[in-house]
PDB file of C-alpha atoms in Angstrom:
ATOM      1  CA  MET G   1     -80.478  14.466 -64.397  1.00 92.00           C
ATOM      2  CA  VAL G   2     -84.159  13.516 -64.471  1.00 95.00           C
ATOM      3  CA  TYR G   3     -85.279  10.474 -66.471  1.00 96.00           C
ATOM      4  CA  TYR G   4     -88.949   9.704 -66.979  1.00 96.00           C
ATOM      5  CA  PHE G   5     -91.435   7.381 -68.611  1.00 95.00           C
ATOM      6  CA  SER G   6     -94.790   8.950 -69.380  1.00 93.00           C
ATOM      7  CA  TYR G   7     -97.774   7.436 -71.136  1.00 90.00           C
ATOM      8  CA  SER G   8    -100.217  10.337 -70.820  1.00 87.00           C
ATOM      9  CA  ASN G   9     -97.722  13.209 -70.358  1.00 91.00           C
ATOM     10  CA  LYS G  10     -98.640  13.648 -66.667  1.00 93.00           C
ATOM     11  CA  THR G  11     -95.399  12.104 -65.414  1.00 94.00           C
ATOM     12  CA  LYS G  12     -93.512  14.054 -68.088  1.00 95.00           C
ATOM     13  CA  ALA G  13     -94.969  17.293 -66.692  1.00 95.00           C
ATOM     14  CA  TYR G  14     -93.779  16.370 -63.191  1.00 96.00           C
ATOM     15  CA  ALA G  15     -90.339  15.358 -64.513  1.00 96.00           C
ATOM     16  CA  GLU G  16     -89.866  18.594 -66.433  1.00 96.00           C
ATOM     17  CA  ALA G  17     -90.987  20.679 -63.446  1.00 96.00           C
ATOM     18  CA  LEU G  18     -88.605  18.744 -61.184  1.00 96.00           C
ATOM     19  CA  ALA G  19     -85.753  19.243 -63.656  1.00 95.00           C
ATOM     20  CA  LYS G  20     -86.432  22.989 -63.633  1.00 94.00           C
ATOM     21  CA  ILE G  21     -86.348  23.089 -59.820  1.00 94.00           C
ATOM     22  CA  LYS G  22     -83.152  21.026 -59.708  1.00 93.00           C
ATOM     23  CA  ASN G  23     -81.567  22.985 -62.564  1.00 92.00           C
ATOM     24  CA  ALA G  24     -81.150  19.722 -64.454  1.00 92.00           C
ATOM     25  CA  GLN G  25     -82.105  18.218 -67.787  1.00 92.00           C
ATOM     26  CA  ALA G  26     -85.007  15.826 -68.343  1.00 94.00           C
ATOM     27  CA  ALA G  27     -84.819  12.855 -70.709  1.00 93.00           C
ATOM     28  CA  GLY G  28     -87.576  10.466 -71.694  1.00 93.00           C
ATOM     29  CA  ILE G  29     -87.411   6.686 -71.390  1.00 94.00           C
ATOM     30  CA  ASN G  30     -89.080   5.407 -74.561  1.00 91.00           C
ATOM     31  CA  SER G  31     -90.483   1.955 -75.317  1.00 90.00           C
ATOM     32  CA  LYS G  32     -93.372   0.272 -77.096  1.00 81.00           C
ATOM     33  CA  LEU G  33     -95.581   1.401 -74.196  1.00 78.00           C
ATOM     34  CA  ASN G  34     -95.332   4.981 -75.433  1.00 72.00           C
ATOM     35  CA  LYS G  35     -97.729   4.076 -78.245  1.00 75.00           C
ATOM     36  CA  LYS G  36    -101.257   4.906 -77.120  1.00 76.00           C
ATOM     37  CA  ASN G  37    -103.024   1.633 -77.663  1.00 80.00           C
ATOM     38  CA  PHE G  38    -105.393  -0.175 -75.285  1.00 82.00           C
ATOM     39  CA  PHE G  39    -103.760  -3.577 -75.822  1.00 86.00           C
ATOM     40  CA  VAL G  40    -100.241  -2.224 -75.352  1.00 84.00           C
ATOM     41  CA  MET G  41    -101.316  -0.588 -72.083  1.00 84.00           C
ATOM     42  CA  MET G  42    -103.037  -3.788 -70.898  1.00 90.00           C
ATOM     43  CA  ARG G  43     -99.840  -5.726 -71.605  1.00 90.00           C
ATOM     44  CA  GLY G  44     -97.915  -3.095 -69.663  1.00 91.00           C
ATOM     45  CA  CYS G  45    -100.272  -3.469 -66.678  1.00 93.00           C
ATOM     46  CA  PHE G  46     -99.961  -7.255 -66.812  1.00 94.00           C
ATOM     47  CA  LEU G  47     -96.159  -6.973 -66.827  1.00 94.00           C
ATOM     48  CA  ALA G  48     -96.294  -4.427 -63.981  1.00 94.00           C
ATOM     49  CA  ILE G  49     -98.379  -6.808 -61.848  1.00 94.00           C
ATOM     50  CA  ARG G  50     -95.757  -9.504 -62.404  1.00 95.00           C
ATOM     51  CA  LYS G  51     -92.901  -7.040 -61.760  1.00 94.00           C
ATOM     52  CA  LYS G  52     -91.454  -7.655 -65.206  1.00 95.00           C
ATOM     53  CA  GLU G  53     -89.470  -5.391 -67.483  1.00 94.00           C
ATOM     54  CA  MET G  54     -90.161  -4.092 -70.959  1.00 93.00           C
ATOM     55  CA  PRO G  55     -87.143  -3.116 -73.067  1.00 92.00           C
ATOM     56  CA  VAL G  56     -86.621   0.548 -73.801  1.00 94.00           C
ATOM     57  CA  ASP G  57     -85.477   1.995 -77.113  1.00 92.00           C
ATOM     58  CA  GLU G  58     -82.151   2.962 -75.547  1.00 89.00           C
ATOM     59  CA  ILE G  59     -80.681   3.655 -72.153  1.00 88.00           C
ATOM     60  CA  PRO G  60     -79.337   7.191 -72.342  1.00 76.00           C
ATOM     61  CA  ALA G  61     -75.782   7.846 -71.255  1.00 75.00           C
ATOM     62  CA  LEU G  62     -75.933   8.973 -67.650  1.00 80.00           C
ATOM     63  CA  GLU G  63     -74.487  12.330 -66.722  1.00 68.00           C
ATOM     64  CA  ALA G  64     -71.441  12.429 -64.460  1.00 72.00           C
ATOM     65  CA  SER G  65     -73.689  13.418 -61.566  1.00 74.00           C
ATOM     66  CA  GLY G  66     -73.782  11.260 -58.467  1.00 84.00           C
ATOM     67  CA  GLU G  67     -77.561  11.695 -58.183  1.00 91.00           C
ATOM     68  CA  ILE G  68     -80.431  11.072 -60.584  1.00 94.00           C
ATOM     69  CA  PHE G  69     -84.212  11.143 -60.454  1.00 96.00           C
ATOM     70  CA  VAL G  70     -86.340   8.535 -62.203  1.00 97.00           C
ATOM     71  CA  CYS G  71     -90.011   9.414 -62.690  1.00 97.00           C
ATOM     72  CA  SER G  72     -92.582   6.704 -63.343  1.00 96.00           C
ATOM     73  CA  PRO G  73     -96.332   6.309 -63.239  1.00 95.00           C
ATOM     74  CA  ILE G  74     -97.751   3.545 -61.080  1.00 94.00           C
ATOM     75  CA  TRP G  75     -99.631   0.861 -62.985  1.00 93.00           C
ATOM     76  CA  ALA G  76    -101.260  -2.038 -61.154  1.00 91.00           C
ATOM     77  CA  GLY G  77     -99.446  -1.067 -57.961  1.00 92.00           C
ATOM     78  CA  ASN G  78     -95.925  -1.020 -59.427  1.00 94.00           C
ATOM     79  CA  ILE G  79     -93.600   1.144 -61.469  1.00 95.00           C
ATOM     80  CA  VAL G  80     -94.066   0.700 -65.201  1.00 95.00           C
ATOM     81  CA  PRO G  81     -92.039  -2.041 -66.932  1.00 96.00           C
ATOM     82  CA  PRO G  82     -89.874   0.381 -69.006  1.00 96.00           C
ATOM     83  CA  ALA G  83     -88.810   2.254 -65.832  1.00 96.00           C
ATOM     84  CA  ARG G  84     -88.000  -1.090 -64.167  1.00 96.00           C
ATOM     85  CA  TYR G  85     -85.900  -2.039 -67.210  1.00 96.00           C
ATOM     86  CA  PHE G  86     -84.062   1.290 -67.050  1.00 95.00           C
ATOM     87  CA  LEU G  87     -83.361   0.923 -63.318  1.00 95.00           C
ATOM     88  CA  ASN G  88     -82.151  -2.659 -63.679  1.00 94.00           C
ATOM     89  CA  ARG G  89     -79.845  -1.980 -66.640  1.00 93.00           C
ATOM     90  CA  ALA G  90     -78.517   1.586 -66.390  1.00 93.00           C
ATOM     91  CA  GLU G  91     -75.049   2.150 -64.920  1.00 90.00           C
ATOM     92  CA  LEU G  92     -76.206   3.295 -61.490  1.00 91.00           C
ATOM     93  CA  ASN G  93     -73.253   2.058 -59.429  1.00 88.00           C
ATOM     94  CA  GLY G  94     -72.586   4.515 -56.624  1.00 87.00           C
ATOM     95  CA  ARG G  95     -75.257   6.971 -57.783  1.00 92.00           C
ATOM     96  CA  ARG G  96     -78.041   8.162 -55.529  1.00 95.00           C
ATOM     97  CA  VAL G  97     -81.295   7.218 -57.250  1.00 96.00           C
ATOM     98  CA  ASN G  98     -84.493   9.046 -56.267  1.00 96.00           C
ATOM     99  CA  LEU G  99     -87.916   8.037 -57.528  1.00 97.00           C
ATOM    100  CA  LEU G 100     -90.834  10.322 -58.277  1.00 97.00           C
ATOM    101  CA  LEU G 101     -94.014   8.300 -58.786  1.00 96.00           C
ATOM    102  CA  THR G 102     -97.341   9.478 -60.144  1.00 94.00           C
ATOM    103  CA  CYS G 103    -100.645   7.722 -59.519  1.00 91.00           C
ATOM    104  CA  GLU G 104    -104.376   8.287 -59.768  1.00 86.00           C
ATOM    105  CA  SER G 105    -105.132   7.499 -56.107  1.00 80.00           C
ATOM    106  CA  ILE G 106    -102.950   8.678 -53.241  1.00 78.00           C
ATOM    107  CA  HIS G 107    -104.653   6.245 -50.840  1.00 84.00           C
ATOM    108  CA  GLN G 108    -102.127   3.526 -51.657  1.00 87.00           C
ATOM    109  CA  SER G 109     -99.043   5.776 -51.582  1.00 88.00           C
ATOM    110  CA  VAL G 110     -97.389   3.832 -48.720  1.00 91.00           C
ATOM    111  CA  LYS G 111     -97.764   0.618 -50.712  1.00 92.00           C
ATOM    112  CA  TYR G 112     -96.387   2.295 -53.854  1.00 93.00           C
ATOM    113  CA  LYS G 113     -93.402   3.689 -51.953  1.00 92.00           C
ATOM    114  CA  LYS G 114     -92.593   0.257 -50.543  1.00 91.00           C
ATOM    115  CA  ALA G 115     -92.839  -1.414 -53.961  1.00 90.00           C
ATOM    116  CA  ALA G 116     -90.528   1.222 -55.453  1.00 91.00           C
ATOM    117  CA  ALA G 117     -88.089   1.011 -52.536  1.00 89.00           C
ATOM    118  CA  ASP G 118     -87.935  -2.757 -53.121  1.00 90.00           C
ATOM    119  CA  VAL G 119     -86.879  -2.079 -56.716  1.00 91.00           C
ATOM    120  CA  LEU G 120     -84.112   0.269 -55.526  1.00 92.00           C
ATOM    121  CA  SER G 121     -82.878  -2.214 -52.921  1.00 89.00           C
ATOM    122  CA  GLY G 122     -82.476  -4.837 -55.643  1.00 87.00           C
ATOM    123  CA  ILE G 123     -80.059  -2.797 -57.770  1.00 91.00           C
ATOM    124  CA  ASP G 124     -76.525  -1.532 -57.287  1.00 90.00           C
ATOM    125  CA  CYS G 125     -77.187   2.092 -56.342  1.00 92.00           C
ATOM    126  CA  VAL G 126     -77.527   4.328 -53.336  1.00 93.00           C
ATOM    127  CA  PRO G 127     -81.285   4.383 -52.640  1.00 94.00           C
ATOM    128  CA  GLY G 128     -82.593   7.931 -52.374  1.00 93.00           C
ATOM    129  CA  THR G 129     -86.033   9.359 -51.726  1.00 93.00           C
ATOM    130  CA  VAL G 130     -89.249   7.890 -53.065  1.00 94.00           C
ATOM    131  CA  GLU G 131     -92.083  10.399 -53.434  1.00 94.00           C
ATOM    132  CA  VAL G 132     -95.632   9.848 -54.697  1.00 93.00           C
ATOM    133  CA  PHE G 133     -97.767  12.516 -56.357  1.00 92.00           C
ATOM    134  CA  CYS G 134    -101.432  12.121 -57.188  1.00 89.00           C
ATOM    135  CA  THR G 135    -102.389  13.129 -60.710  1.00 85.00           C
ATOM    136  CA  SER G 136    -105.868  14.027 -61.776  1.00 73.00           C
ATOM    137  CA  GLU G 137    -107.695  13.802 -65.080  1.00 72.00           C
ATOM    138  CA  THR G 138    -105.635  16.667 -66.471  1.00 78.00           C
ATOM    139  CA  ILE G 139    -102.044  17.779 -66.158  1.00 82.00           C
ATOM    140  CA  PRO G 140    -101.789  20.258 -63.272  1.00 82.00           C
ATOM    141  CA  GLU G 141    -101.030  23.885 -64.029  1.00 87.00           C
ATOM    142  CA  PRO G 142     -97.285  24.709 -63.937  1.00 88.00           C
ATOM    143  CA  GLU G 143     -97.711  26.798 -60.777  1.00 90.00           C
ATOM    144  CA  VAL G 144     -99.376  23.865 -58.993  1.00 88.00           C
ATOM    145  CA  LEU G 145     -96.632  21.466 -60.086  1.00 89.00           C
ATOM    146  CA  ASP G 146     -93.959  23.894 -58.965  1.00 91.00           C
ATOM    147  CA  GLU G 147     -95.630  24.379 -55.576  1.00 91.00           C
ATOM    148  CA  GLN G 148     -96.080  20.617 -55.011  1.00 90.00           C
ATOM    149  CA  LEU G 149     -92.519  19.771 -55.983  1.00 93.00           C
ATOM    150  CA  ARG G 150     -90.884  22.618 -54.070  1.00 92.00           C
ATOM    151  CA  ALA G 151     -92.773  21.565 -50.927  1.00 91.00           C
ATOM    152  CA  VAL G 152     -91.094  18.148 -51.182  1.00 90.00           C
ATOM    153  CA  TYR G 153     -87.729  18.821 -52.820  1.00 88.00           C
ATOM    154  CA  GLU G 154     -86.784  22.260 -51.530  1.00 81.00           C
ATOM    155  CA  GLY G 155     -83.616  21.825 -49.509  1.00 59.00           C
ATOM    156  CA  GLU G 156     -82.662  18.538 -51.223  1.00 54.00           C
ATOM    157  CA  PRO G 157     -79.136  18.399 -52.673  1.00 48.00           C
ATOM    158  CA  GLU G 158     -78.887  20.336 -55.933  1.00 48.00           C
ATOM    159  CA  SER G 159     -76.877  17.706 -57.838  1.00 46.00           C
ATOM    160  CA  ALA G 160     -79.143  16.080 -60.387  1.00 44.00           C
TER     161      ALA G 160
END
């Protein structure tokens, strides 16, 4: 299963393409941050800097799979507060949790991976892969997404 938070639909595009590759379903993580509003986004960035959570509308029931993917944009160097909330509160015991992160600048990808790995190490799960993808001004074409994701995830276990 692939869970995602997306403010501008870029992360959603990556999540849906990943779900297609993994033959899985994709489900959105919804919160107040989904409302396109400058002040809501600024609050989200402030909370991200402080590594705080923001409640989500609901935590979906997790599939019986032993592996999930959580997709999140990077804001202010960290995963978004709704994704942090999801990771901290979902029933992840014994599940392998992989993170797919999207960001505007790939130059800090090592820092982003470490910050995300720190989140995984603080919860009761089996930490999986953490991958960072650079997004541009527009959502990449489906063929580009597919090519990028297959280059990283081809050969990974098929259970999602």
